[in-house]
Short mmCIF file of C-alpha atoms in Angstrom, two decimals:
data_model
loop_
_atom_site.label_atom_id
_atom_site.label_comp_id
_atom_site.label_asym_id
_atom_site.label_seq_id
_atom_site.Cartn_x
_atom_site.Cartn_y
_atom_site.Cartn_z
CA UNK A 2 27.31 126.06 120.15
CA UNK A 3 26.38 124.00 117.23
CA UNK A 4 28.09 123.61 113.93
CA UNK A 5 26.64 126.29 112.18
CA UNK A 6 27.25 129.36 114.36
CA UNK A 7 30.58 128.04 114.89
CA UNK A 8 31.48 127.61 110.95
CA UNK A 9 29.73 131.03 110.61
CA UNK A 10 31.93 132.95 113.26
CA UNK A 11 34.59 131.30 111.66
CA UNK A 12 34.03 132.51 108.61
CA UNK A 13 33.62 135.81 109.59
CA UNK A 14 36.71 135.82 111.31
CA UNK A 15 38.74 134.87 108.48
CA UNK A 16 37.31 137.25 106.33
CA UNK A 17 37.75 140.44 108.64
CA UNK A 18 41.80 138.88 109.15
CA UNK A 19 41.61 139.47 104.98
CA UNK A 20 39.59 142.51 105.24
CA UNK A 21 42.24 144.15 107.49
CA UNK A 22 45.16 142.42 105.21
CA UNK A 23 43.99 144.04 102.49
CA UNK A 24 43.69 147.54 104.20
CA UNK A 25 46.94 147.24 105.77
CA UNK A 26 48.25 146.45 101.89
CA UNK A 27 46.31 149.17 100.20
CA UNK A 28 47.63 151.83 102.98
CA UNK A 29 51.13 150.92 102.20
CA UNK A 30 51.22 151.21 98.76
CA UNK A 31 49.58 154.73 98.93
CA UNK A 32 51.84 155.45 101.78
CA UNK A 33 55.10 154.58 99.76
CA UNK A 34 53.31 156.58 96.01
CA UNK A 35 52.72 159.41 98.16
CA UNK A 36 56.01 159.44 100.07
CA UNK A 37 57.82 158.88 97.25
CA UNK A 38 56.00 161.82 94.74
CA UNK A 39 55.48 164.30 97.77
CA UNK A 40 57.52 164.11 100.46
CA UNK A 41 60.48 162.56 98.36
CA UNK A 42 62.17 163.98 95.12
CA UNK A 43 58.61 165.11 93.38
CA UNK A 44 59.05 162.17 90.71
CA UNK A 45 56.01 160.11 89.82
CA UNK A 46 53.71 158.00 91.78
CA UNK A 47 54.36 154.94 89.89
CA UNK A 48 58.51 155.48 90.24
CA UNK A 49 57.73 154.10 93.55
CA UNK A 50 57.48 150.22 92.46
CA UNK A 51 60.70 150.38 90.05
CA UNK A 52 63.48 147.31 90.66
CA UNK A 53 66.45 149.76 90.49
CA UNK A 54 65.09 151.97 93.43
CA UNK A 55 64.30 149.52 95.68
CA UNK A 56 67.76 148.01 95.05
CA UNK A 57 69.33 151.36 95.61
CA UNK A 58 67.41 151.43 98.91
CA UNK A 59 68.19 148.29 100.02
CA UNK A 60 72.24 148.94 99.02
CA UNK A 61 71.68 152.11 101.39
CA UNK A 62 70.44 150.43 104.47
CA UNK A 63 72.53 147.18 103.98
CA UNK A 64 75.84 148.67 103.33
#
């Protein structure tokens, strides 16, 4: 293997690792907007990435 299928399949790899990143990232925000909004208390989407709730959540859990 020479130095340019080697830098190629290298390449590649790194950018299906950020491909699949990226997908995991996407799925969890629209897991936690829909979660919140639909399966949760029916508030907005967006409520989802407010401070206060996440420190609620994390006061739950820790305490």
């Amino acid at each position: 293997m020479n130095w340019k299928n080697a830098s190629k399949r290298s390449l590649l790899f790194i950018l299906r690792f950020l491909l699949i990143v990226l997908l995991i990232f996407i799925a969890f925000v629209v897991g936690g907007m829909f979660g919140y909004s639909v399966i949760g208390d029916g508030g907005s989407p967006l409520d989802v990435f407010n401070r206060e709730l996440w420190e609620h959540v994390l006061s739950f859990v820790l305490s």
